[in-house]
PDB file of C-alpha atoms and ligand atoms in Angstrom:
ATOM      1  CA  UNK A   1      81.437  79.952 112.212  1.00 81.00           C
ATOM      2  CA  UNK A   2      81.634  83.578 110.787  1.00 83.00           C
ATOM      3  CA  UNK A   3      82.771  86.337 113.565  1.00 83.00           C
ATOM      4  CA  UNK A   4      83.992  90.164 113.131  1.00 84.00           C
ATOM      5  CA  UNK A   5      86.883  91.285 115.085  1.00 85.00           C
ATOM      6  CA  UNK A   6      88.606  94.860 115.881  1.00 82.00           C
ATOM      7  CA  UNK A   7      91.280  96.138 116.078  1.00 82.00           C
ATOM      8  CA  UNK A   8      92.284  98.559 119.391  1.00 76.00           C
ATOM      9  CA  UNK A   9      94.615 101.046 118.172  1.00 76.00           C
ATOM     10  CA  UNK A  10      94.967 102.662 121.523  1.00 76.00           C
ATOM     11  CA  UNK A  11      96.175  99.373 122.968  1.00 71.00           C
ATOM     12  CA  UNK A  12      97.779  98.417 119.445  1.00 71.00           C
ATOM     13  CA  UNK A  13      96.683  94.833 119.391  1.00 70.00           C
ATOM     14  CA  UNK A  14      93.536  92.932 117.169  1.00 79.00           C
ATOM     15  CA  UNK A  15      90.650  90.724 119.286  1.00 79.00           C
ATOM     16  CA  UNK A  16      90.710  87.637 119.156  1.00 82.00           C
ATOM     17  CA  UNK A  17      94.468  86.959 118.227  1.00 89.00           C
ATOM     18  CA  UNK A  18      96.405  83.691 118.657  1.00 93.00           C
ATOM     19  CA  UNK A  19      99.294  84.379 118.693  1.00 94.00           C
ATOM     20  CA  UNK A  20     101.896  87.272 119.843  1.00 95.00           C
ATOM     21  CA  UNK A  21     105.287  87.614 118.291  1.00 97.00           C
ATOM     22  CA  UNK A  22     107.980  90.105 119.916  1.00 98.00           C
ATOM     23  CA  UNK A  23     111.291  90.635 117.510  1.00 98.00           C
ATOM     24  CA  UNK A  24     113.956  91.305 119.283  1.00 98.00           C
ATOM     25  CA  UNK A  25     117.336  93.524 117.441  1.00 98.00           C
ATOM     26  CA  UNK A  26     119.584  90.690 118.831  1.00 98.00           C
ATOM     27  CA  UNK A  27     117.278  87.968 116.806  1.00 98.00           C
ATOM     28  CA  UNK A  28     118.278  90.680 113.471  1.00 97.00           C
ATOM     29  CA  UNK A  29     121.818  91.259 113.722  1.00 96.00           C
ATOM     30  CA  UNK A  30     122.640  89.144 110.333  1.00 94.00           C
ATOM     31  CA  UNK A  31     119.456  91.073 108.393  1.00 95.00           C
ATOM     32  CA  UNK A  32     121.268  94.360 109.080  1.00 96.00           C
ATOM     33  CA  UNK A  33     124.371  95.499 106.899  1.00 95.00           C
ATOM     34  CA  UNK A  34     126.347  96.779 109.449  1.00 96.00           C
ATOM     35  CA  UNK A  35     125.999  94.057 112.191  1.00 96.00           C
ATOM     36  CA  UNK A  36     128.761  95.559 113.866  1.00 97.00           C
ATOM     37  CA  UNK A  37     126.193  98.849 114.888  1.00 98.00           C
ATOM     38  CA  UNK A  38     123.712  96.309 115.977  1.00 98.00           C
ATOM     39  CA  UNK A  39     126.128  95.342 119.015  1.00 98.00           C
ATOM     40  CA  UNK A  40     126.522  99.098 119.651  1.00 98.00           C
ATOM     41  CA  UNK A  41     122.848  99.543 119.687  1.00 98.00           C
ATOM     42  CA  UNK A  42     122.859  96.908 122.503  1.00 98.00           C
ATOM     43  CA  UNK A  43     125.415  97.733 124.669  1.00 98.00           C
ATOM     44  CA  UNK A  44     123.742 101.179 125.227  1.00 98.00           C
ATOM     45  CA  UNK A  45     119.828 100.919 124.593  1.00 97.00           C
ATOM     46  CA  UNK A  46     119.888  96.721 125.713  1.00 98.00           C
ATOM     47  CA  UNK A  47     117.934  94.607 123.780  1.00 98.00           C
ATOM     48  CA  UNK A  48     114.974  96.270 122.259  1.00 98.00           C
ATOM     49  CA  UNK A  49     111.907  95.392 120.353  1.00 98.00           C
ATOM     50  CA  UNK A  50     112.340  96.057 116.953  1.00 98.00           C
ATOM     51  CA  UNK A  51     108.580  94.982 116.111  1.00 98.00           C
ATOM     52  CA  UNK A  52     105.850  92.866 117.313  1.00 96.00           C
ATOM     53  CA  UNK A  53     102.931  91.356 115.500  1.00 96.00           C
ATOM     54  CA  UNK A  54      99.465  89.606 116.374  1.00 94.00           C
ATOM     55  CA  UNK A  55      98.011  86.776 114.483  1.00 94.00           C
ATOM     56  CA  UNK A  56      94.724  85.160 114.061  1.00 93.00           C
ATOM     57  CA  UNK A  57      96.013  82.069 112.724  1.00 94.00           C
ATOM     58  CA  UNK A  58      93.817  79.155 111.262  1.00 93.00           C
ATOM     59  CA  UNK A  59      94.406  75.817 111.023  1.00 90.00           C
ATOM     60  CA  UNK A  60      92.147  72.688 110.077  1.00 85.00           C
ATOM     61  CA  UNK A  61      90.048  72.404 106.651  1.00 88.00           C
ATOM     62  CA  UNK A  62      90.308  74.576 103.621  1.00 92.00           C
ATOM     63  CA  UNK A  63      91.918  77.809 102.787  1.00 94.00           C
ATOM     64  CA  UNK A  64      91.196  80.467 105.530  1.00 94.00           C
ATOM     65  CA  UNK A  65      92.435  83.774 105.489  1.00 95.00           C
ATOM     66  CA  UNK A  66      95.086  84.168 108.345  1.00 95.00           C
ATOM     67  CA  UNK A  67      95.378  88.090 109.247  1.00 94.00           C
ATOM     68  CA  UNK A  68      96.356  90.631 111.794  1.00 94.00           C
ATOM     69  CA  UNK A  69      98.542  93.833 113.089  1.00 95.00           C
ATOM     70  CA  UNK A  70     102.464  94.401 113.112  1.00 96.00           C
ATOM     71  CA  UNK A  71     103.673  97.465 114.789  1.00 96.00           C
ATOM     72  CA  UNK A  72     107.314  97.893 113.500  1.00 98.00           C
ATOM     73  CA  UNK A  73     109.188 100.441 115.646  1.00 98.00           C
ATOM     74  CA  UNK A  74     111.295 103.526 114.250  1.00 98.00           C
ATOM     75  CA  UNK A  75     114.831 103.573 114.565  1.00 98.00           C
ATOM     76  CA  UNK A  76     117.864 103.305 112.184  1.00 98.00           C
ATOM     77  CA  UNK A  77     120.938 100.687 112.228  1.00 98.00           C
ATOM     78  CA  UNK A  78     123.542 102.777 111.085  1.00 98.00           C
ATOM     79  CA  UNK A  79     122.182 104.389 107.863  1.00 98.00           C
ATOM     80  CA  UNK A  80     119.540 100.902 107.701  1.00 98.00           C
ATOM     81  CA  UNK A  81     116.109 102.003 109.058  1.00 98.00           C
ATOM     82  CA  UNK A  82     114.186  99.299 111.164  1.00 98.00           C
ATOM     83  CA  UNK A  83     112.449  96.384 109.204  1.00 98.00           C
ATOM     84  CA  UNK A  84     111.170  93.182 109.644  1.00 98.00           C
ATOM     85  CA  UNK A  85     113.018  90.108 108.468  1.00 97.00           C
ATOM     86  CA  UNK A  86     111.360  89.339 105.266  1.00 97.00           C
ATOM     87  CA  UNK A  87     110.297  86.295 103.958  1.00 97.00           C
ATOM     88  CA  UNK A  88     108.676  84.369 101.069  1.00 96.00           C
ATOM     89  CA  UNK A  89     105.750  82.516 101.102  1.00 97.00           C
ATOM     90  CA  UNK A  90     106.298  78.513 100.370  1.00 96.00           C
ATOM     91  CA  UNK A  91     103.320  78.410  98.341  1.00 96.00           C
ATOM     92  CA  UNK A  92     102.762  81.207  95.755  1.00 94.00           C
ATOM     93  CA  UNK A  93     100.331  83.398  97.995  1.00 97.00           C
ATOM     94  CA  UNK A  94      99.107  87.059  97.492  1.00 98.00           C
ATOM     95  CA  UNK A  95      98.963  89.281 100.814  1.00 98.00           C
ATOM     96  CA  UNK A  96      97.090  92.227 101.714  1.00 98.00           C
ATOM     97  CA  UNK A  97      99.106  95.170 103.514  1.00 98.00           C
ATOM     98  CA  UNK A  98      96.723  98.049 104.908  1.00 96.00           C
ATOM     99  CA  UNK A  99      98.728 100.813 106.458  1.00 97.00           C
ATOM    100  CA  UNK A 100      96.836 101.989 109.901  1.00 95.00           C
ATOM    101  CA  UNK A 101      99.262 104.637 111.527  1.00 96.00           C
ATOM    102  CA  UNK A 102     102.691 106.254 110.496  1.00 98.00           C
ATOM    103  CA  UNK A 103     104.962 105.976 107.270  1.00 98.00           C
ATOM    104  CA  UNK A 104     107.030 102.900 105.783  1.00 98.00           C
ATOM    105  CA  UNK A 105     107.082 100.719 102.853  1.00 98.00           C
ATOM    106  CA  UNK A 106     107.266  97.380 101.455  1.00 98.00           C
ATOM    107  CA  UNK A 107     110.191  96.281  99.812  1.00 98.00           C
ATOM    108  CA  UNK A 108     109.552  93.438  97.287  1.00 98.00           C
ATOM    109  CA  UNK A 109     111.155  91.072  95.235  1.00 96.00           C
ATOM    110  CA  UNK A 110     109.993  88.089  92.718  1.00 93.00           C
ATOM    111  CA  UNK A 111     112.250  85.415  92.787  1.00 85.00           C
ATOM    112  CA  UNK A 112     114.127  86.413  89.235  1.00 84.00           C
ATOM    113  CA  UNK A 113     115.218  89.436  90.649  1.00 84.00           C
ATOM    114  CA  UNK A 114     113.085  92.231  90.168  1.00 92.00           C
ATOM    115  CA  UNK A 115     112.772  94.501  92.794  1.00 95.00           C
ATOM    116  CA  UNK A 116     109.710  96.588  93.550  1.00 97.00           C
ATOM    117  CA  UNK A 117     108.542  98.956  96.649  1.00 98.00           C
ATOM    118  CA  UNK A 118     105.199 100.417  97.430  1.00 98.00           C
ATOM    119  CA  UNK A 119     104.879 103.058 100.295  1.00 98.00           C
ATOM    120  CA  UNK A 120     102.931 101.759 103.029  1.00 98.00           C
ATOM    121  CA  UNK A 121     101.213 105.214 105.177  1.00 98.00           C
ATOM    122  CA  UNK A 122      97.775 105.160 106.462  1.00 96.00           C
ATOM    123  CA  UNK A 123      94.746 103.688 104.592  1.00 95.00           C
ATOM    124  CA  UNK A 124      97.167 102.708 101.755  1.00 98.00           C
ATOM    125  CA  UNK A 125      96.142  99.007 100.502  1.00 98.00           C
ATOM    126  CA  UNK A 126      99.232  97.571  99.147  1.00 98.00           C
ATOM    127  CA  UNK A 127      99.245  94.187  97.410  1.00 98.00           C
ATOM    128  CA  UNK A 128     101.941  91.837  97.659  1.00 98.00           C
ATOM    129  CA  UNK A 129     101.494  89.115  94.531  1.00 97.00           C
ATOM    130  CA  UNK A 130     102.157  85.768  95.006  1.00 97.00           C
ATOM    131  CA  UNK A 131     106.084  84.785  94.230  1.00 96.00           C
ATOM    132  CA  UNK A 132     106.987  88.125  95.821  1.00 97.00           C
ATOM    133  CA  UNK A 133     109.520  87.967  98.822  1.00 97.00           C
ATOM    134  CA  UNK A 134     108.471  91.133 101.071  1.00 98.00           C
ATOM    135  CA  UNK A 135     109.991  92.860 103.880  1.00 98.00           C
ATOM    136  CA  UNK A 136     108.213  95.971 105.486  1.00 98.00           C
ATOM    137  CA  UNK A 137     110.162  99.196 106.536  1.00 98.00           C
ATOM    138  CA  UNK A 138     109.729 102.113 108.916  1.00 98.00           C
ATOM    139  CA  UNK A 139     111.430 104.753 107.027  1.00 98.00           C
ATOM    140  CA  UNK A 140     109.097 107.526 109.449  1.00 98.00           C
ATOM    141  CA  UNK A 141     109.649 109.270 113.031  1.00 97.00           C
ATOM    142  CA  UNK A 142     106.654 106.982 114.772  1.00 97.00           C
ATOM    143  CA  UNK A 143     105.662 103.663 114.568  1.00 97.00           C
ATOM    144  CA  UNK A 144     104.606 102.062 111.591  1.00 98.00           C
ATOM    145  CA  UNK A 145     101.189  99.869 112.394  1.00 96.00           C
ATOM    146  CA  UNK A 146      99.439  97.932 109.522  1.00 97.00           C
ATOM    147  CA  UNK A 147      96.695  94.958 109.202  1.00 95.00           C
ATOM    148  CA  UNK A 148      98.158  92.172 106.819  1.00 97.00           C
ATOM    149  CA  UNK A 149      95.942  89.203 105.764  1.00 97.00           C
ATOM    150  CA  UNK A 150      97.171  86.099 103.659  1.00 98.00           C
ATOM    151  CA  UNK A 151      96.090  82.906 103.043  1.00 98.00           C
ATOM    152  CA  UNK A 152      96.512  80.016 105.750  1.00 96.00           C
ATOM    153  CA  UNK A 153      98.131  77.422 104.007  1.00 96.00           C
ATOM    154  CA  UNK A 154     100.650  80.317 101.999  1.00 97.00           C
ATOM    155  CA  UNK A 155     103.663  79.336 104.751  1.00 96.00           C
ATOM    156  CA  UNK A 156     107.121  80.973 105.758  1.00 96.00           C
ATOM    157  CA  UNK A 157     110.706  80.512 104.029  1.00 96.00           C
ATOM    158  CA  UNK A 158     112.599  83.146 105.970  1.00 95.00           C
ATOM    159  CA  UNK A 159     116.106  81.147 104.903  1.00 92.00           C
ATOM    160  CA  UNK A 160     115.941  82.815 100.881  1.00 88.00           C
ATOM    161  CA  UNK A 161     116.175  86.416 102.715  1.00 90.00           C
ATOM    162  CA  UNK A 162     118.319  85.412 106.099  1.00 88.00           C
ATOM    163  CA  UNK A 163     120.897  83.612 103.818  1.00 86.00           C
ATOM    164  CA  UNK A 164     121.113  85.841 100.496  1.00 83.00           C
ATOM    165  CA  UNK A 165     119.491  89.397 101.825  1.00 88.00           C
ATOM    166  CA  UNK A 166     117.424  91.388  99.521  1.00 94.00           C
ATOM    167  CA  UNK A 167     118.950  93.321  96.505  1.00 94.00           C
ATOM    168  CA  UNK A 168     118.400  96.763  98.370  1.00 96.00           C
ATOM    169  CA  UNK A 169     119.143  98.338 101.548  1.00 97.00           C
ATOM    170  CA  UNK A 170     116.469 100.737 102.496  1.00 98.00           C
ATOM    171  CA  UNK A 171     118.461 103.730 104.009  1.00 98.00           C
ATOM    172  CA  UNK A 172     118.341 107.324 105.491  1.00 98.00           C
ATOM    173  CA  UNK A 173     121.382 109.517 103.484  1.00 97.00           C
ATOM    174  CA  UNK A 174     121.368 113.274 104.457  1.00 95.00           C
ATOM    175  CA  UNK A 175     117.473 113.171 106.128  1.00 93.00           C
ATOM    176  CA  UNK A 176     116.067 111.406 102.727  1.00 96.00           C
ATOM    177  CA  UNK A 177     115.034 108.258 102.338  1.00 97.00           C
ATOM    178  CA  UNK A 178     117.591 105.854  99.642  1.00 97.00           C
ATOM    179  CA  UNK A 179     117.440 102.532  98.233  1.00 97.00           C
ATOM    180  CA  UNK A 180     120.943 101.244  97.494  1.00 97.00           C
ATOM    181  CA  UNK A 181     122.486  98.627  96.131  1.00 95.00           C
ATOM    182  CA  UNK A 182     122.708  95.715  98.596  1.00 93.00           C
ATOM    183  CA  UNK A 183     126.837  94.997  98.372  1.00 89.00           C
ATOM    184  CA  UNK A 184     126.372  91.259 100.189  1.00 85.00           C
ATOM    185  CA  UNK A 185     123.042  90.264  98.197  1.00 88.00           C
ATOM    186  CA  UNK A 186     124.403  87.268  96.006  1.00 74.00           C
ATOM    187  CA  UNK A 187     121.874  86.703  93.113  1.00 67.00           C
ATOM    188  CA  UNK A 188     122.099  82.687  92.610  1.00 55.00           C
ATOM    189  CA  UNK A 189     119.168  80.816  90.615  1.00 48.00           C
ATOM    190  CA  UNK A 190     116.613  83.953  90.862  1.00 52.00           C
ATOM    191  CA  UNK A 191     115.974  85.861  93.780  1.00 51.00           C
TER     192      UNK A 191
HETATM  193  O1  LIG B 201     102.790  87.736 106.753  1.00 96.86           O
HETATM  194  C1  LIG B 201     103.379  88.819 106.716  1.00 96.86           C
HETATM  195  O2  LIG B 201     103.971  89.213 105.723  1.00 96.86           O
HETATM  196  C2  LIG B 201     103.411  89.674 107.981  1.00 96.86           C
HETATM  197  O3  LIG B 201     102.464  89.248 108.841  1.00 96.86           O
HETATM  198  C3  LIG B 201     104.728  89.493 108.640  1.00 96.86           C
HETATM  199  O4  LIG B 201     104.845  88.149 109.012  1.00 96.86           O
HETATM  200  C4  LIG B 201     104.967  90.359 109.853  1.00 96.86           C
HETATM  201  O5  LIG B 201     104.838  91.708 109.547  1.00 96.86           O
HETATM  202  C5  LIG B 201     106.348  90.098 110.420  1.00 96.86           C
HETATM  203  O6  LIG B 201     107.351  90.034 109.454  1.00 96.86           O
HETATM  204  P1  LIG B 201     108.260  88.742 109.293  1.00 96.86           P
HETATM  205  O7  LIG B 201     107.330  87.562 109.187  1.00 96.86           O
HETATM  206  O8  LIG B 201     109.049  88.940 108.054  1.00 96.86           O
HETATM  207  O9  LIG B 201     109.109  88.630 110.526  1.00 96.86           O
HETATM  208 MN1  LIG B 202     103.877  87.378 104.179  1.00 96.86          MN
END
């Protein structure tokens, strides 16, 4: 069955979605370097949404595309702006970032190592290739909102980044923007 969709920037979601995901800080205290500031953040602003993301997910026979809108809130842990978790793919799977509204980036690593960022602003295209762990950043003022599309059967390994981190910290030093060395990222067979 073919279809169009659209997405409603006003209300910030895409038709025809399946599924609604809402990221709490408390759910990314260990993805933060200073988890200690995370607890600060919640005893005075509770626990708030960090980002949010609609899906139109397939499932069933052959390779569909499975695509939709992540709106990733600004704020900063400590020097650490807001992010999202991060995550490989289990197959090696290409993605398709397309920056809609405000001013981020994707942070990117292949699994020997290399690291790699593209700035993600609106109608920037950014390609993710497949083997590349990615993790998206709001490094801006206002909320970052982008469409993302990647194949169905690519799947999630969020362990590689929850257990090792990525090899830089995306931070804000004196107003500008800074990628530093990640002091806790352990680099063990590749990534
Ligand atoms: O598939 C993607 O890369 C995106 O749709 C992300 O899943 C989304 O932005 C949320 O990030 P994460 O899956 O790392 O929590
Ligand atoms: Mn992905």
């Amino acid at each position: 069955m073919t279809f169009s969709t659209k997405i409603d920037i006003s209300k910030l979601l895409i038709e025809n979605y399946t599924n609604h995901r809402v990221v709490k800080l408390s759910s990314l205290k260990e993805y933060f370097s200073e988890p200690e500031k995370v607890d600060e953040i919640l005893k005075e602003r509770g626990d708030i949404t960090v980002y949010e993301y609609y899906e139109k997910i397939f499932e069933g026979e052959g390779v569909n595309l499975n695509f939709g809108l992540t709106i990733l809130y600004p704020g900063k842990v400590g020097k650490e702006y807001f992010m999202t978790r991060g995550h490989f793919h289990e197959k090696k799977a290409a993605e398709i970032y397309v920056g809609l509204e405000g001013q981020g980036l994707i942070l990117m690593q292949s699994e020997d190592g290399r690291v790699e960022w593209q700035p993600l602003d609106q109608n920037r295209v950014v390609y993710v290739p497949p083997g590349w762990g990615h993790r998206t950043v709001n490094t801006g003022k206002e909320r970052l909102v982008f469409f993302f599309a990647y194949p169905s059967d690519a799947g999630h390994d969020y362990e590689i980044v929850r257990a090792k981190g990525f090899a830089k910290l995306v931070l804000e030093e004196s107003g500008r923007l800074r990628l530093a060395d990640n002091p806790k990222y352990v680099r063990a067979r590749g990534f």
